[in-house]
Steps between C-alpha positions, in 0.01 A plus 500: 500500500672788326825480700545137394445580133738797515775288659449213255519738204820653637666159542409391146584834337846507661547131411565426866280193457386302199170392653253610765290224655182638652122480486245611242126473453372224272204559264281319754614735778734261681846601619754294305880497453637766269834484321593852386789545258412839344457841660172553316352194672554611860151651502374141533652466847259497793506416867203437730386246757417253223866476398571187701714284270855456627697634202831365627391163358617627159844629598672162511385413148740515206246693290520787748871474581588554132395865539794559735406745771132486587270715714221332697198641681521357850240514778592345836491128410699561182770675705534190718515279191779709352709447813429125489582467129820699545602285796446186290701646209202505263527873433786749512413806707720713274266410211176600673362846574221482753199728472360433845139564593426585863195368682352846444539453125787747461810453283820419690841501335772279645867566427586133558379180666646608835239775510231241426628290789480799735147582382377144555636495855296810576189371323434137598238273346138578581252214464158580356194462720393201291837333553489565876152348527586188302825444692309533830236256375761240403698552821187420699458163324613166637771316305236274343285798405798670338584184306142472379491868410812486282400166349175663395682804358755294309227277357398797283843518335525379141875560466494808275812632681378861479629547856846406385488725193391802707773455763829688446682242715399210273762581238632151416505439125375147563296403804515166679134443417588501131757225539402137448849346524473471793143608566475653846143627489195342340412685178119461512286695743456242776468524877859386554646689205335827599620472859853416384509796262378759749714373788807490278441853376428627852836370622680651201339839574546486880729786595490637145146640475454875442140490625362633172209256492531449125473122539151535645401772251609277211325186626188449287327299776583733788729286717643736769860400434635824642377396846735200493788732411407751771490226765838370386634857519383512862682173571816645344479803724415305816770234449777685319424871542495519121279711273539442127595784270602753764878456516719559197752221446320263737478127428193282478414390856455131422826483304717577802597310814617635834624284784257674733194394299255298707464217246749267664426216259710667228820510708 
């Protein structure tokens, strides 16, 4: 994408940014993260339908923040993540230049995060056909069938935590699962421990998911974790009229309480 390379070179040459976070091709042909600090390296930048990693996962890290102002290549799910990270004070929108990528694969330049917010309102999430089919399949199950389905899926998990590492909203420097005083979740891969881990993470991501699907892409055993997040997103919309990552300055849905909420047990 020539327009992307030209813009990245301009930003680095003018010292507008100290780093461009984008995608490049690995020797094996895979699309991988690229961290460009020199104008002469912008030729490495690519963008195609294989560039699926949510690059916003790097923006909250100290190794990236030390560069000061940073530019990031941002397809749709990354745009939502940027809003979420800004709302949770993990990034400073004045320190990020967004090189947006439209669904048609064209470069979009945003003056600020308000423009991103407006764009996302006009371009809502679109589920893939595979996601639609799996959601319909699970919706058609009885409660027992759903329980058995997820028990079977979670039984594959061996606690590598790749889903957590790939998720931009899992930015805690130390996770509960790494604490043993007290120990909240069983460390070994067991039936109970796996269920505890995935339910705990699902509740932490509920109302905070950018729908990038990186958790499923990262899972080495193919657990469809994004389907859990998509269903929780539906519950957020149906119960609270809330869609994550679309409103700048919004708060996390499950961190707020309104007297009109239907859960009377918390009054």
